[in-house]
Short mmCIF file of C-alpha atoms in Angstrom, two decimals:
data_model
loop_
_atom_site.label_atom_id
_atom_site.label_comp_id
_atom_site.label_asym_id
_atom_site.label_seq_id
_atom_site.Cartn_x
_atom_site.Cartn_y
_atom_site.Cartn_z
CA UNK X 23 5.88 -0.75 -70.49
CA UNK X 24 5.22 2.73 -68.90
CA UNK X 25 2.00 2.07 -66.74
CA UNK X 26 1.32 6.25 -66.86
CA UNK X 27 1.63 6.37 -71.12
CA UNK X 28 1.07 2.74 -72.41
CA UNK X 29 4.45 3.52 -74.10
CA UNK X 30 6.38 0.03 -74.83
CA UNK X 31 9.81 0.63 -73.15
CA UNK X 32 11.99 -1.85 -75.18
CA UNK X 33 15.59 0.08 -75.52
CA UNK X 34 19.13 0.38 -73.96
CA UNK X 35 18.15 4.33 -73.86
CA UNK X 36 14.78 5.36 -73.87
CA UNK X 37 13.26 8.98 -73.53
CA UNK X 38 9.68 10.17 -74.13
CA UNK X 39 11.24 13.57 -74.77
CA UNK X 40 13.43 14.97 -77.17
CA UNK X 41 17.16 13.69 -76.95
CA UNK X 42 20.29 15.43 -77.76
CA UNK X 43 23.93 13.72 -77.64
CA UNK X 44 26.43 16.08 -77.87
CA UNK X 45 30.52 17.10 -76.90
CA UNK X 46 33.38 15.20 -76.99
CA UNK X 47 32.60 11.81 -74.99
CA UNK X 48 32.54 8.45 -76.19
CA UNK X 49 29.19 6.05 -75.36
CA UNK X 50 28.85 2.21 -76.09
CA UNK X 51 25.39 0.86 -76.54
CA UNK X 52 24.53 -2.85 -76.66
CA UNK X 53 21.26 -4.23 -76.45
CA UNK X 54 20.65 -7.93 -77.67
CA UNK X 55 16.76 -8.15 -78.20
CA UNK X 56 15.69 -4.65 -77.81
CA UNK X 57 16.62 -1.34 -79.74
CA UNK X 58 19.73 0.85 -78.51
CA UNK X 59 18.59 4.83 -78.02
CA UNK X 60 14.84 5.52 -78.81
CA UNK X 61 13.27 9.14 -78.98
CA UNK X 62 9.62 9.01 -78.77
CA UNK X 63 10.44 13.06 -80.04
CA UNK X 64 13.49 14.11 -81.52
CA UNK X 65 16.56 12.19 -81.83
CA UNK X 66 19.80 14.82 -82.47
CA UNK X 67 23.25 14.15 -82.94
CA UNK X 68 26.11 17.07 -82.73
CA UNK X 69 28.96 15.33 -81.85
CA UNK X 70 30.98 12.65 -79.79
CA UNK X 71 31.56 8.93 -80.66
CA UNK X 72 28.40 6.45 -80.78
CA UNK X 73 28.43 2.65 -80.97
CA UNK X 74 25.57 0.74 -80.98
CA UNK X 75 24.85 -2.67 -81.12
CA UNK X 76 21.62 -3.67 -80.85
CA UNK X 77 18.77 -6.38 -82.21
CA UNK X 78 16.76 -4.39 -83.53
CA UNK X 79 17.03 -0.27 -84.54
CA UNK X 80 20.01 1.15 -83.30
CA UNK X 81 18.68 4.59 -83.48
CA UNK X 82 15.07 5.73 -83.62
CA UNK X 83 13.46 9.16 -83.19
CA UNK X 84 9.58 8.80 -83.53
CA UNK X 85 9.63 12.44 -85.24
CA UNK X 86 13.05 12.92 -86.61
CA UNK X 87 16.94 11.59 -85.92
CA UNK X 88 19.26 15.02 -86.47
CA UNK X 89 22.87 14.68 -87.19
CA UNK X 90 25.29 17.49 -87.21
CA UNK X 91 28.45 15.86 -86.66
CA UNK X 92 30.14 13.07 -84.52
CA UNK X 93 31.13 9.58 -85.07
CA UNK X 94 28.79 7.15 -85.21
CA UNK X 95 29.11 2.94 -85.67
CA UNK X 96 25.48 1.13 -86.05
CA UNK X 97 24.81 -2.16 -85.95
CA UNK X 98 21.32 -3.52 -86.43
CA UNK X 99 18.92 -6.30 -86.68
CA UNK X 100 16.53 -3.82 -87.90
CA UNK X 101 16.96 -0.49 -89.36
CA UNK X 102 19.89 1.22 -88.03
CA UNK X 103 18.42 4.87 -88.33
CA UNK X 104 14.71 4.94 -88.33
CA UNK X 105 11.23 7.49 -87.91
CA UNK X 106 7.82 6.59 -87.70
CA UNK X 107 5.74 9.22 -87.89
CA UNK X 108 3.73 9.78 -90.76
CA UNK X 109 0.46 11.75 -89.05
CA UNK X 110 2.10 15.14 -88.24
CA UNK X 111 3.41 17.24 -91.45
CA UNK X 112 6.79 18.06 -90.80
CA UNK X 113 7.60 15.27 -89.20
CA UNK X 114 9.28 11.94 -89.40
CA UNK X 115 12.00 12.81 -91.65
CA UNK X 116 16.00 11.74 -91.01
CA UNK X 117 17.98 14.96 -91.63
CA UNK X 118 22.27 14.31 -92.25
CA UNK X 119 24.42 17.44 -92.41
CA UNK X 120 28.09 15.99 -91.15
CA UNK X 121 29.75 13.66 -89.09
CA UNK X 122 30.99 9.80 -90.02
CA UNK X 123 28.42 7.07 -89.88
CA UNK X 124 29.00 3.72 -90.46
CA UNK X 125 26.18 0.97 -90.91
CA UNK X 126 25.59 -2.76 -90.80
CA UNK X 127 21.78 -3.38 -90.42
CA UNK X 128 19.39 -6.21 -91.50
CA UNK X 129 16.92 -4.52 -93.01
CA UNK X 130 17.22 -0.14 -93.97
CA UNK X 131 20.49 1.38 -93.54
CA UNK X 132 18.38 4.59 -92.86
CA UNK X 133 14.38 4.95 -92.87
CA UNK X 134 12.79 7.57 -92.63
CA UNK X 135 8.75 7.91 -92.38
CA UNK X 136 8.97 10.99 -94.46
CA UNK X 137 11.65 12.93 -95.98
CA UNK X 138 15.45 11.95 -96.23
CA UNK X 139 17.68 14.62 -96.48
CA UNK X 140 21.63 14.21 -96.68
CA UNK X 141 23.66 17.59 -97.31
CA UNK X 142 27.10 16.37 -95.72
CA UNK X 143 29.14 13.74 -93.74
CA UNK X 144 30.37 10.50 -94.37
CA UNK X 145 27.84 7.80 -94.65
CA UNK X 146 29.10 3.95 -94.87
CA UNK X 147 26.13 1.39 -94.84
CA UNK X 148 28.47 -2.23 -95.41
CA UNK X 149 25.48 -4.36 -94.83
CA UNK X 150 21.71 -3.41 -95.76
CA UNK X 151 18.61 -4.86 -97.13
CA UNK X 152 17.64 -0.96 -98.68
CA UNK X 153 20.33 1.48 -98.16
CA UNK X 154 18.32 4.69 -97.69
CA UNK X 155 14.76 4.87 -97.76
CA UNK X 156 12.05 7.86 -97.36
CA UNK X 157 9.48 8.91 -99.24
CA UNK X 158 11.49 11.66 -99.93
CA UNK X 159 15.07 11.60 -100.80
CA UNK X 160 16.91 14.70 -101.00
CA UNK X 161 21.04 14.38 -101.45
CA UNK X 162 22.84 17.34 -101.75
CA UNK X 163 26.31 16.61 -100.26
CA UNK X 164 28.44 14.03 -98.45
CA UNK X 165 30.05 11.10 -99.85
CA UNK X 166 27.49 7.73 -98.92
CA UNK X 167 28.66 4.13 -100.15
CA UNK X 168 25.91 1.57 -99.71
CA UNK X 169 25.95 -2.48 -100.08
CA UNK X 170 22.31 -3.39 -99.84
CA UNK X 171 20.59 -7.04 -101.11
CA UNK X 172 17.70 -5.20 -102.61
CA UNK X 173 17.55 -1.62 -103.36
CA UNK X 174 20.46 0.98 -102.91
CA UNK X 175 17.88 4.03 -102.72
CA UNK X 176 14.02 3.46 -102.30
CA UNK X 177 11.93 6.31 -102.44
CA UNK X 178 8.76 4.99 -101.36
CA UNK X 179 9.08 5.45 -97.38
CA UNK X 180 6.17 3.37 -95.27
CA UNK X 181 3.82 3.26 -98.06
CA UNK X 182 5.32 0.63 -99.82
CA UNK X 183 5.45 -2.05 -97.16
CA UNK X 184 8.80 -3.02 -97.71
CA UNK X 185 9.97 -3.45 -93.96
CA UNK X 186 10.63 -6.72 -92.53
CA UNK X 187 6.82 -8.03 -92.16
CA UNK X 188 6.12 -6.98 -95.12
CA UNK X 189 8.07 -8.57 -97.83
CA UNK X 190 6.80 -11.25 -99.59
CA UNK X 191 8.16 -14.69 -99.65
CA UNK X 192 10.33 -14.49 -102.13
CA UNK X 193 12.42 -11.39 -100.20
CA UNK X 194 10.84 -8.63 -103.22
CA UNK X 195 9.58 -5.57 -102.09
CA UNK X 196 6.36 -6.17 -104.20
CA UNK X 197 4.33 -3.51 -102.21
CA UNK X 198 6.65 -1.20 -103.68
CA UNK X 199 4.53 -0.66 -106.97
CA UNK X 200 0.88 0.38 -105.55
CA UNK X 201 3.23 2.87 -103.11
CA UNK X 202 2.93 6.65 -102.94
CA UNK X 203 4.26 9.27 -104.48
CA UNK X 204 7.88 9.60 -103.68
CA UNK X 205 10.52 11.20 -105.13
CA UNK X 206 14.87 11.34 -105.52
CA UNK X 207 16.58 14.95 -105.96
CA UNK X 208 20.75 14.23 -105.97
CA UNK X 209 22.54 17.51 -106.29
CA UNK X 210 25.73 16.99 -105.40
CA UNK X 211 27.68 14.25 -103.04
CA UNK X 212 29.35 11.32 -103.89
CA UNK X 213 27.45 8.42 -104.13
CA UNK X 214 28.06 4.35 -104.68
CA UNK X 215 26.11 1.83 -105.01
CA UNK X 216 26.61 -1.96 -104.69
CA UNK X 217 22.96 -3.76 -104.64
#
């Protein structure tokens, strides 16, 4: 832990700032019992190749994860893409515009806090407990294939108390029904669904 900030230091890549991978460059994350790159800001993405292997999230931005473009291969214990933060308005929301993603996680392909929004790029989650969840979905482009054991889109975000501690014993998502008010706007993409 950071003695200065209390902050719990538990990834491959850390920063208390924003983040930004970009170019042409090729990086290899693995972390066995911790996450892989962690943003206690902004996580963006605008190009290059990303692999990450790791126990838990492979990529977490505390306010938002970015992607433009790039090439991306997640593997996770946890959630693969993930935000947490639901106290600021505008923030905690996963925003997709291009690039190739590719998913295997053990719980959400991609979580965000707030709103989901996918308007391009290739999205392949092979392995997920919930493919995409948010509170608020938004497609409007891309093609996204999902394989998930429970459900293929959730919009319900953190209300609904469907992440790992909090399903019940029989692997529902029960806490879904008393969750908020979420919604699901597709307007284009391509979009399949195996859950």
């Amino acid at each position: 832990a950071d003695a200065e900030t209390g902050d719990n230091i538990d990834a491959a890549i850390w920063s208390k700032a924003t983040l930004t991978f970009n170019g042409d460059g090729k990086l290899s994350v693995t972390c066995d019992n911790g996450h892989g790159i962690v943003s206690k800001d902004d996580l963006k993405v605008t190009g290059g190749t990303i692999t990450v292997n790791a126990g838990k999230k492979a990529l977490a931005g505390k306010d938002s994860v970015r992607i433009h473009d790039g090439v991306l291969n997640l593997t996770a214990g946890n959630d693969a893409i993930h935000t947490s933060n639901d106290e600021e308005e505008d923030k905690g929301f996963v925003y997709i515009e291009g690039g190739t993603i590719t998913i295997d996680s053990g719980d959400d392909g991609i979580h965000a806090e707030t709103d989901l929004t996918i308007a391009g790029g290739v999205i392949n989650i092979t392995k997920s407990y919930e493919g995409l969840e948010g509170q608020d979905i938004t497609i409007s482009g891309g093609k996204i294939d999902i394989v998930a054991s429970d459900d293929g889109i959730n919009a319900a975000g953190g209300t609904d108390q469907s992440g790992t501690g909090g399903r019940d014993q029989f692997g529902g998502g029960m806490g879904g029904m008393s969750g908020g008010n979420g919604s699901i706007t597709i307007s284009g993409g391509e979009i399949y669904i195996q859950a």
